Amino acid sequence: YQEQVMQIVQVLAGFTLGQADLLRRAMGKKKAKILLGQKENFLVGCKKNGIEMGLANTIFDLLTHFADYGFNKSHSAAYALVAWQTAYLKAHYPQEFMAAMLTSVMDTDKVAGYIEQCRRMGIPILPPDINASEAYFTVDGTSIRFGLAAVRNVGENALKGMIAERQAGGPFRSLVDFCSRVNARTLSKRAIESLIRCGAFDSLGARRSQLLAVLDKALGEAARKQRDAQNGQMGLFGEEVLDEAAELDLPDIPEAPAEEILAWEKEATGFYITGHPLDRYKAVLSQLPGIRTLVSGAVQDRQVVRVGGMFTELKRITTRKGETMCFATLEDFTDSLEVTVFPRTFYDHVNLLAVDTAVVVQGHVDMTDDGVKLLADRLWPLDSYRLAYYVKIPAEKDVQETYDALEELFQAHHGDSVVYLFAGGRWRKTGAKDWLREGADVKQALEDLLGRDTVHLR
């Protein structure tokens, strides 16, 4: 603990508690200049107390190294208590806990990572819904429902009015009913488009493409209804007329392609809700480190890594030599990362450097004051990137029966991932007829036959 650092310099070098606290603060804020001055004071104090200078230097270096992760005792106790409480809530009330976590980061770039964590925990994330969503993330059965506050272009006043109207008048029955009952002055056409595109009207049973096609007519019909109500159009016995016949016939058109729907969701909320463009690459991406692993600092500076994802932003610039390079944002299920592509790599892979391109990037980790970045050396399209199976046949199983069983397995799970077999002290590449498809079930089938840790995907 930091208090122990204070105690060490007090006992060994005769620091006062005030001097020791200055050292503690300098370590906590990594102020190199102050630390250097304090080191001289420490060495002088140690010398007066008869401590050999080599040992004194070693001790001070250990203290400064400790400063990278040191904590004071009171904070440690408080953090431990909070960690225990949140671990309990996550274990026993996972939906409530994750809904609260998502709400707490709603206006940050951490939402995507928490959504992916929910999916790994088996908690479905439901889209915003005009009849089921509150303002923020809420528990809906065993799922978590997106909050309407996550939808762009929907102002706070419109949101409050929408929820209040639903509570007072019951669920919205149709697009026309919705447009008729909400305040047109606070909820614009653009806001309703955002709600349709992110799936907030899906529960009404219509396709998003259909609702977008009739939105203008729905707004016109709603305006007519509101005018009639203001003019006092009443029924025979004084009741307000419910003009059910004015509901619109929806055009018989197909739903928008899945890729377009995901793009709509991202545009409307900043997140993918019903899926992710990278879903079809999950088998490959699961074998590569997630981007969050890199940005969390779990790698070393200059370490060579490979990560997969999709380019979401790209900025090309011209160097002083007149060459082109770019800065790109790579995103996966967990987080995003800045990738620097210098000219030589840029020209070798220019066809892959475009927004929405799914790639695997190999490069050097670059730890900067602004966070972790990746300096790209090489790129592959995720469509054609294949992991290879490295299969070790244990000596006791190096018999014909094993090879017969492997042949059946290769036929049952044939694919385009290369298979390398290790037997008799050497590796050999199998023929294309013995290649396998990627999948956890295939890896498990091989290990059921050959034993644990005999199969690796690289």
Coordinates of C-alpha atoms in Angstrom, one line a residue:
Y1 CA 0.0 0.0 0.0
Q2 CA 1.0 3.6 -0.4
E3 CA 1.1 4.0 3.4
Q4 CA 3.8 1.3 3.4
V5 CA 5.9 3.4 1.0
M6 CA 5.7 6.3 3.4
Q7 CA 6.7 4.0 6.2
I8 CA 9.7 2.6 4.3
V9 CA 11.2 6.0 3.5
Q10 CA 10.5 7.2 7.0
V11 CA 12.4 4.3 8.6
L12 CA 15.2 3.8 6.1
A13 CA 15.9 7.4 5.1
G14 CA 14.6 9.5 8.0
F15 CA 11.8 11.2 6.0
T16 CA 9.3 13.2 7.9
L17 CA 5.7 12.1 7.3
G18 CA 5.2 15.3 5.3
Q19 CA 8.2 14.5 3.1
A20 CA 6.9 10.9 2.8
D21 CA 3.5 12.1 1.6
L22 CA 5.1 14.3 -1.1
L23 CA 6.9 11.2 -2.4
R24 CA 3.6 9.2 -2.3
R25 CA 1.8 11.9 -4.3
A26 CA 4.7 12.1 -6.8
M27 CA 4.5 8.4 -7.3
G28 CA 0.8 8.4 -7.7
K29 CA 0.9 11.0 -10.4
K30 CA 4.1 9.7 -11.9
K31 CA 5.9 13.1 -11.7
A32 CA 9.4 12.1 -12.8
K33 CA 11.1 15.4 -11.9
I34 CA 9.9 15.3 -8.3
L35 CA 10.7 11.6 -8.0
L36 CA 14.3 12.3 -9.1
G37 CA 14.7 15.0 -6.4
Q38 CA 13.2 12.7 -3.8
K39 CA 15.5 9.9 -4.8
E40 CA 18.5 12.1 -4.0
N41 CA 17.0 12.8 -0.5
F42 CA 16.3 9.1 0.0
L43 CA 19.9 8.1 -0.9
V44 CA 21.3 10.8 1.4
G45 CA 19.1 9.6 4.3
C46 CA 19.9 6.0 3.7
K47 CA 23.7 6.8 3.7
K48 CA 23.3 8.5 7.1
N49 CA 21.6 5.4 8.5
G50 CA 24.5 3.2 7.2
I51 CA 22.6 1.5 4.3
E52 CA 24.8 0.5 1.4
M53 CA 24.2 2.7 -1.7
G54 CA 23.6 -0.2 -4.1
L55 CA 20.9 -1.6 -1.9
A56 CA 19.4 1.9 -1.4
N57 CA 19.2 2.4 -5.2
T58 CA 17.5 -1.0 -5.6
I59 CA 15.0 -0.3 -2.9
F60 CA 14.0 3.1 -4.4
D61 CA 13.7 1.5 -7.9
L62 CA 11.3 -1.1 -6.4
L63 CA 9.3 1.6 -4.8
T64 CA 8.9 3.6 -8.1
H65 CA 8.0 0.3 -9.9
F66 CA 5.3 -0.3 -7.3
A67 CA 3.9 3.2 -8.0
D68 CA 2.5 1.8 -11.3
Y69 CA -0.1 -0.2 -9.4
G70 CA 0.1 1.1 -5.8
F71 CA -3.1 2.0 -4.0
N72 CA -3.7 3.6 -0.6
K73 CA -5.2 1.3 2.0
S74 CA -8.5 3.1 2.6
H75 CA -9.3 3.1 -1.1
S76 CA -8.4 -0.6 -1.3
A77 CA -10.9 -1.4 1.5
A78 CA -13.6 0.6 -0.1
Y79 CA -13.0 -0.8 -3.6
A80 CA -13.0 -4.3 -2.2
L81 CA -16.4 -3.8 -0.6
V82 CA -17.8 -2.4 -3.8
A83 CA -16.3 -5.2 -5.9
W84 CA -17.9 -7.8 -3.5
Q85 CA -21.3 -6.1 -3.7
T86 CA -21.3 -5.8 -7.5
A87 CA -20.0 -9.4 -7.9
Y88 CA -23.0 -10.5 -5.8
L89 CA -25.5 -8.5 -7.8
K90 CA -24.0 -9.7 -11.1
A91 CA -24.2 -13.4 -10.0
H92 CA -27.7 -13.3 -8.5
Y93 CA -29.4 -10.5 -10.5
P94 CA -27.6 -10.5 -13.8
Q95 CA -30.3 -8.8 -15.9
E96 CA -30.8 -6.0 -13.4
F97 CA -27.1 -5.5 -12.9
M98 CA -26.3 -5.4 -16.6
A99 CA -29.3 -3.0 -17.3
A100 CA -27.9 -0.7 -14.6
M101 CA -24.4 -0.9 -16.1
L102 CA -25.6 -0.1 -19.6
T103 CA -27.6 2.8 -18.3
S104 CA -24.6 4.2 -16.5
V105 CA -22.5 4.2 -19.7
M106 CA -25.4 5.2 -22.1
D107 CA -23.7 8.3 -23.3
T108 CA -20.2 6.8 -23.8
D109 CA -18.5 4.4 -26.2
K110 CA -18.6 1.6 -23.7
V111 CA -22.1 0.5 -24.5
A112 CA -21.1 -1.9 -27.3
G113 CA -18.7 -3.8 -25.0
Y114 CA -21.4 -4.3 -22.4
I115 CA -23.9 -5.4 -25.0
E116 CA -21.4 -8.0 -26.1
Q117 CA -20.9 -9.1 -22.5
C118 CA -24.7 -9.5 -22.1
R119 CA -24.8 -11.7 -25.1
R120 CA -21.9 -13.8 -23.7
M121 CA -23.9 -14.1 -20.5
G122 CA -26.9 -15.4 -22.5
I123 CA -28.9 -12.2 -21.9
P124 CA -30.8 -11.1 -25.1
I125 CA -30.7 -7.4 -25.9
L126 CA -34.1 -6.3 -27.2
P127 CA -34.6 -3.3 -29.5
P128 CA -36.3 -0.1 -28.3
D129 CA -40.1 -0.4 -28.4
I130 CA -42.6 2.3 -28.3
N131 CA -44.9 0.1 -26.1
A132 CA -42.3 -1.6 -23.9
S133 CA -39.3 0.7 -23.4
E134 CA -38.8 3.2 -20.7
A135 CA -36.3 6.0 -21.0
Y136 CA -33.3 3.9 -20.0
F137 CA -32.3 0.2 -20.2
T138 CA -34.8 -2.0 -18.3
V139 CA -35.3 -5.6 -17.5
D140 CA -37.9 -7.3 -19.8
G141 CA -38.4 -10.9 -18.6
T142 CA -35.1 -12.6 -18.9
S143 CA -33.9 -10.0 -21.5
I144 CA -32.8 -6.3 -21.4
R145 CA -34.8 -3.8 -23.3
F146 CA -33.1 -0.8 -24.9
G147 CA -34.2 2.6 -23.6
L148 CA -35.8 5.2 -25.8
A149 CA -33.2 7.7 -24.6
A150 CA -30.7 5.8 -26.7
V151 CA -32.5 6.8 -29.9
R152 CA -31.0 9.8 -31.6
N153 CA -33.1 12.8 -32.6
V154 CA -35.7 12.0 -29.9
G155 CA -35.6 14.9 -27.4
E156 CA -36.2 14.7 -23.7
N157 CA -39.6 16.5 -23.9
A158 CA -40.8 14.2 -26.7
L159 CA -39.7 11.2 -24.7
K160 CA -41.5 12.2 -21.5
G161 CA -44.6 13.1 -23.5
M162 CA -44.5 9.7 -25.4
I163 CA -44.3 7.6 -22.2
A164 CA -46.9 9.7 -20.4
E165 CA -49.4 9.3 -23.3
R166 CA -48.8 5.5 -23.4
Q167 CA -49.4 5.3 -19.6
A168 CA -52.6 7.4 -19.9
G169 CA -54.1 6.1 -23.2
G170 CA -52.7 2.6 -23.4
P171 CA -50.4 1.0 -25.9
F172 CA -50.0 2.5 -29.4
R173 CA -51.9 0.5 -31.9
S174 CA -50.5 1.6 -35.2
L175 CA -48.2 4.2 -36.8
V176 CA -51.2 6.5 -37.4
D177 CA -52.4 6.1 -33.8
F178 CA -48.8 6.9 -32.5
C179 CA -48.6 10.0 -34.7
S180 CA -52.0 11.2 -33.7
R181 CA -51.4 10.9 -30.0
V182 CA -47.9 12.3 -29.6
N183 CA -47.1 16.0 -29.7
A184 CA -46.0 16.9 -33.2
R185 CA -44.2 20.0 -32.0
T186 CA -41.8 18.0 -29.8
L187 CA -41.5 14.8 -32.0
S188 CA -40.4 15.5 -35.5
K189 CA -40.6 13.4 -38.6
R190 CA -36.9 12.8 -38.3
A191 CA -37.3 11.4 -34.8
I192 CA -40.1 9.0 -35.9
E193 CA -37.8 7.8 -38.7
S194 CA -35.1 7.0 -36.2
L195 CA -37.6 5.1 -34.0
I196 CA -38.8 3.1 -37.0
R197 CA -35.2 2.4 -38.3
C198 CA -34.0 1.1 -34.9
G199 CA -36.9 -1.3 -34.5
A200 CA -39.1 0.6 -32.0
F201 CA -42.2 -0.1 -34.1
D202 CA -41.4 -3.8 -34.8
S203 CA -43.9 -5.0 -32.2
L204 CA -46.8 -3.6 -34.2
G205 CA -46.2 -6.3 -36.8
A206 CA -45.2 -4.2 -39.8
R207 CA -41.9 -4.3 -41.6
R208 CA -39.6 -1.3 -41.1
S209 CA -39.5 -0.7 -44.9
Q210 CA -43.4 -0.5 -45.0
L211 CA -43.6 2.0 -42.1
L212 CA -40.9 4.2 -43.7
A213 CA -42.8 4.1 -47.0
V214 CA -46.1 5.4 -45.5
L215 CA -44.7 7.7 -42.8
D216 CA -45.6 10.9 -44.8
K217 CA -49.2 9.6 -45.2
A218 CA -49.4 8.7 -41.6
L219 CA -48.3 12.1 -40.5
G220 CA -50.9 13.7 -42.8
E221 CA -53.7 11.4 -41.5
A222 CA -52.6 12.1 -37.9
A223 CA -52.7 15.9 -38.5
R224 CA -56.3 15.5 -40.0
K225 CA -57.4 13.6 -36.9
Q226 CA -55.9 16.2 -34.6
R227 CA -57.7 19.0 -36.6
D228 CA -61.0 17.1 -36.3
A229 CA -60.5 16.7 -32.5
Q230 CA -59.8 20.4 -32.2
N231 CA -62.9 21.3 -34.3
G232 CA -65.0 19.2 -31.9
Q233 CA -66.1 16.5 -34.3
M234 CA -68.3 14.3 -32.0
G235 CA -70.5 11.3 -32.4
L236 CA -74.3 11.2 -32.1
F237 CA -74.2 10.9 -28.3
G238 CA -71.3 13.3 -27.7
E239 CA -68.4 10.7 -27.8
E240 CA -65.3 11.5 -29.8
V241 CA -65.2 9.8 -33.2
L242 CA -62.5 7.1 -33.5
D243 CA -61.8 7.1 -37.2
E244 CA -60.6 3.5 -37.4
A245 CA -61.2 3.5 -41.2
A246 CA -58.5 6.0 -41.6
E247 CA -55.8 3.5 -40.8
L248 CA -53.4 3.1 -43.7
D249 CA -53.0 0.1 -45.9
L250 CA -49.3 -0.9 -45.9
P251 CA -47.6 -1.6 -49.2
D252 CA -46.6 -5.1 -50.0
I253 CA -42.9 -4.6 -50.1
P254 CA -40.0 -6.7 -48.8
E255 CA -38.1 -5.8 -45.7
A256 CA -34.7 -4.0 -46.2
P257 CA -31.6 -6.3 -46.4
A258 CA -30.1 -7.3 -43.0
E259 CA -27.0 -5.2 -43.6
E260 CA -29.1 -2.1 -44.2
I261 CA -31.2 -2.7 -41.1
L262 CA -28.0 -3.0 -39.0
A263 CA -26.8 0.2 -40.6
W264 CA -30.1 1.9 -39.6
E265 CA -29.7 0.7 -36.0
K266 CA -26.2 2.0 -35.8
E267 CA -27.2 5.3 -37.3
A268 CA -30.2 5.7 -35.0
T269 CA -28.7 4.6 -31.7
G270 CA -24.9 4.4 -32.2
F271 CA -25.0 0.6 -31.7
Y272 CA -26.0 -2.6 -33.5
I273 CA -29.0 -4.1 -31.8
T274 CA -30.5 -7.1 -33.6
G275 CA -27.1 -8.4 -34.8
H276 CA -23.6 -7.3 -35.9
P277 CA -22.0 -7.2 -39.3
L278 CA -19.2 -9.3 -37.9
D279 CA -21.6 -12.1 -36.7
R280 CA -20.7 -14.4 -39.6
Y281 CA -17.0 -14.1 -38.7
K282 CA -17.4 -15.1 -35.0
A283 CA -15.6 -18.5 -35.4
V284 CA -12.5 -16.7 -36.7
L285 CA -12.7 -13.7 -34.3
S286 CA -13.1 -16.0 -31.3
Q287 CA -9.6 -17.3 -31.9
L288 CA -8.1 -13.8 -32.0
P289 CA -7.7 -11.4 -29.1
G290 CA -10.5 -8.9 -28.7
I291 CA -9.8 -5.3 -29.2
R292 CA -10.7 -4.6 -25.6
T293 CA -7.8 -6.8 -24.6
L294 CA -5.5 -4.4 -26.4
V295 CA -7.0 -1.1 -25.2
S296 CA -7.1 -2.3 -21.6
G297 CA -3.3 -2.5 -21.6
A298 CA -3.1 -6.3 -21.3
V299 CA -0.3 -6.3 -24.0
Q300 CA 3.2 -5.0 -24.1
D301 CA 4.5 -2.0 -26.0
R302 CA 5.9 -3.0 -29.5
Q303 CA 4.3 -6.5 -29.1
V304 CA 3.2 -8.0 -32.5
V305 CA -0.5 -8.9 -32.5
R306 CA -3.3 -9.9 -34.8
V307 CA -6.8 -8.5 -34.3
G308 CA -9.9 -8.7 -36.4
G309 CA -12.8 -6.3 -36.9
M310 CA -14.4 -3.8 -39.3
F311 CA -13.2 -0.4 -40.3
T312 CA -15.7 2.2 -39.2
E313 CA -13.7 5.4 -39.9
L314 CA -10.8 6.1 -42.2
K315 CA -8.8 9.3 -42.7
R316 CA -6.2 9.5 -45.5
I317 CA -3.4 12.0 -45.3
T318 CA -0.4 13.0 -47.5
T319 CA 3.1 12.8 -45.9
R320 CA 5.8 15.4 -46.5
K321 CA 7.3 13.1 -49.1
G322 CA 4.0 13.2 -51.0
E323 CA 3.0 9.6 -50.1
T324 CA -0.4 8.5 -48.8
M325 CA -1.0 6.9 -45.4
C326 CA -4.1 6.7 -43.2
F327 CA -5.5 6.5 -39.7
A328 CA -8.4 4.1 -39.3
T329 CA -10.7 3.0 -36.6
L330 CA -11.1 -0.7 -36.2
E331 CA -14.1 -2.1 -34.3
D332 CA -15.1 -5.5 -33.1
F333 CA -17.7 -6.8 -30.7
T334 CA -15.9 -5.5 -27.7
D335 CA -14.3 -2.1 -28.4
S336 CA -12.6 0.1 -31.1
L337 CA -8.9 0.9 -31.7
E338 CA -7.0 3.4 -33.8
V339 CA -4.9 1.8 -36.5
T340 CA -2.0 3.7 -38.2
V341 CA -1.2 2.5 -41.7
F342 CA 2.1 3.9 -43.0
P343 CA 2.7 4.4 -46.8
R344 CA 4.3 1.0 -47.6
T345 CA 1.5 -0.9 -45.9
F346 CA -1.1 1.4 -47.3
Y347 CA 0.0 0.8 -50.9
D348 CA 0.2 -3.0 -50.4
H349 CA -3.3 -3.2 -49.0
V350 CA -5.1 -0.1 -50.4
N351 CA -8.1 -2.3 -51.6
L352 CA -8.9 -3.2 -48.0
L353 CA -8.7 0.3 -46.6
A354 CA -12.3 1.3 -46.8
V355 CA -15.1 1.9 -44.3
D356 CA -17.2 -1.2 -43.5
T357 CA -14.5 -3.6 -44.7
A358 CA -14.0 -6.6 -42.4
V359 CA -10.3 -7.4 -41.9
V360 CA -7.6 -9.0 -39.8
V361 CA -4.8 -6.6 -39.0
Q362 CA -1.3 -7.6 -37.9
G363 CA 0.8 -4.9 -36.3
H364 CA 2.9 -3.5 -33.5
V365 CA 1.3 -2.3 -30.3
D366 CA 2.0 1.4 -29.7
M367 CA 1.5 2.6 -26.1
T368 CA 0.9 6.4 -26.2
D369 CA -0.3 9.0 -23.7
D370 CA -3.6 9.0 -25.7
G371 CA -4.0 5.3 -25.3
V372 CA -3.1 2.1 -27.2
K373 CA -2.8 2.2 -30.9
L374 CA -1.8 -0.4 -33.6
L375 CA 0.8 0.2 -36.2
A376 CA -0.3 -2.0 -39.1
D377 CA 2.2 -4.2 -40.9
R378 CA -0.2 -6.5 -42.8
L379 CA -3.9 -6.9 -43.6
W380 CA -6.1 -9.8 -44.7
P381 CA -9.8 -9.7 -45.7
L382 CA -11.9 -11.6 -43.1
D383 CA -13.8 -13.3 -45.9
S384 CA -10.8 -15.3 -46.9
Y385 CA -8.9 -15.4 -43.6
R386 CA -8.7 -19.0 -42.4
L387 CA -7.4 -20.5 -39.2
A388 CA -5.5 -23.7 -39.6
Y389 CA -6.0 -26.8 -37.4
Y390 CA -2.8 -28.1 -35.8
V391 CA -3.6 -31.7 -34.6
K392 CA -1.1 -33.7 -32.5
I393 CA -1.6 -37.5 -32.5
P394 CA -0.3 -38.9 -29.2
A395 CA 2.1 -41.8 -29.5
E396 CA -0.2 -44.3 -27.9
K397 CA -2.9 -43.4 -30.4
D398 CA -0.7 -43.5 -33.5
V399 CA -2.5 -46.6 -34.8
Q400 CA -4.6 -47.3 -37.9
E401 CA -7.9 -47.2 -36.0
T402 CA -7.2 -43.5 -35.1
Y403 CA -6.5 -42.6 -38.7
D404 CA -9.7 -44.4 -39.8
A405 CA -11.7 -42.4 -37.3
L406 CA -10.0 -39.2 -38.4
E407 CA -10.9 -39.9 -42.0
E408 CA -14.5 -40.2 -41.1
L409 CA -14.3 -37.0 -39.1
F410 CA -12.7 -35.2 -42.0
Q411 CA -15.5 -36.3 -44.3
A412 CA -18.3 -35.4 -41.8
H413 CA -16.9 -31.8 -41.2
H414 CA -15.2 -31.0 -44.5
G415 CA -14.4 -27.3 -45.0
D416 CA -11.6 -25.0 -46.2
S417 CA -9.4 -24.7 -43.1
V418 CA -6.0 -26.4 -43.6
V419 CA -5.2 -29.3 -41.3
Y420 CA -1.6 -30.1 -40.1
L421 CA -1.0 -33.4 -38.4
F422 CA 1.9 -34.1 -36.0
A423 CA 2.9 -37.8 -35.8
G424 CA 6.1 -39.7 -35.8
G425 CA 8.1 -36.6 -34.7
R426 CA 7.1 -34.4 -37.6
W427 CA 4.4 -32.1 -39.0
R428 CA 2.7 -32.7 -42.3
K429 CA 0.0 -30.8 -44.2
T430 CA -3.0 -32.9 -45.2
G431 CA -4.6 -32.9 -48.7
A432 CA -7.5 -30.6 -49.4
K433 CA -10.0 -33.5 -49.0
D434 CA -9.0 -33.7 -45.3
W435 CA -9.5 -30.0 -44.5
L436 CA -12.1 -29.0 -42.0
R437 CA -14.7 -26.3 -41.4
E438 CA -14.1 -23.9 -38.5
G439 CA -16.2 -24.5 -35.4
A440 CA -15.9 -25.3 -31.7
D441 CA -17.8 -28.5 -32.3
V442 CA -15.2 -29.7 -34.8
K443 CA -12.4 -28.9 -32.3
Q444 CA -14.3 -30.8 -29.6
A445 CA -14.8 -33.8 -31.8
L446 CA -11.1 -34.0 -32.5
E447 CA -10.2 -33.7 -28.8
D448 CA -12.8 -36.4 -28.0
L449 CA -10.9 -38.7 -30.3
L450 CA -7.3 -37.7 -29.5
G451 CA -7.4 -36.2 -26.0
R452 CA -7.3 -32.8 -24.3
D453 CA -5.0 -30.1 -25.7
T454 CA -4.2 -32.0 -28.8
V455 CA -5.9 -29.5 -31.1
H456 CA -5.1 -25.9 -31.7
L457 CA -6.4 -23.3 -34.1
R458 CA -3.9 -20.8 -35.4

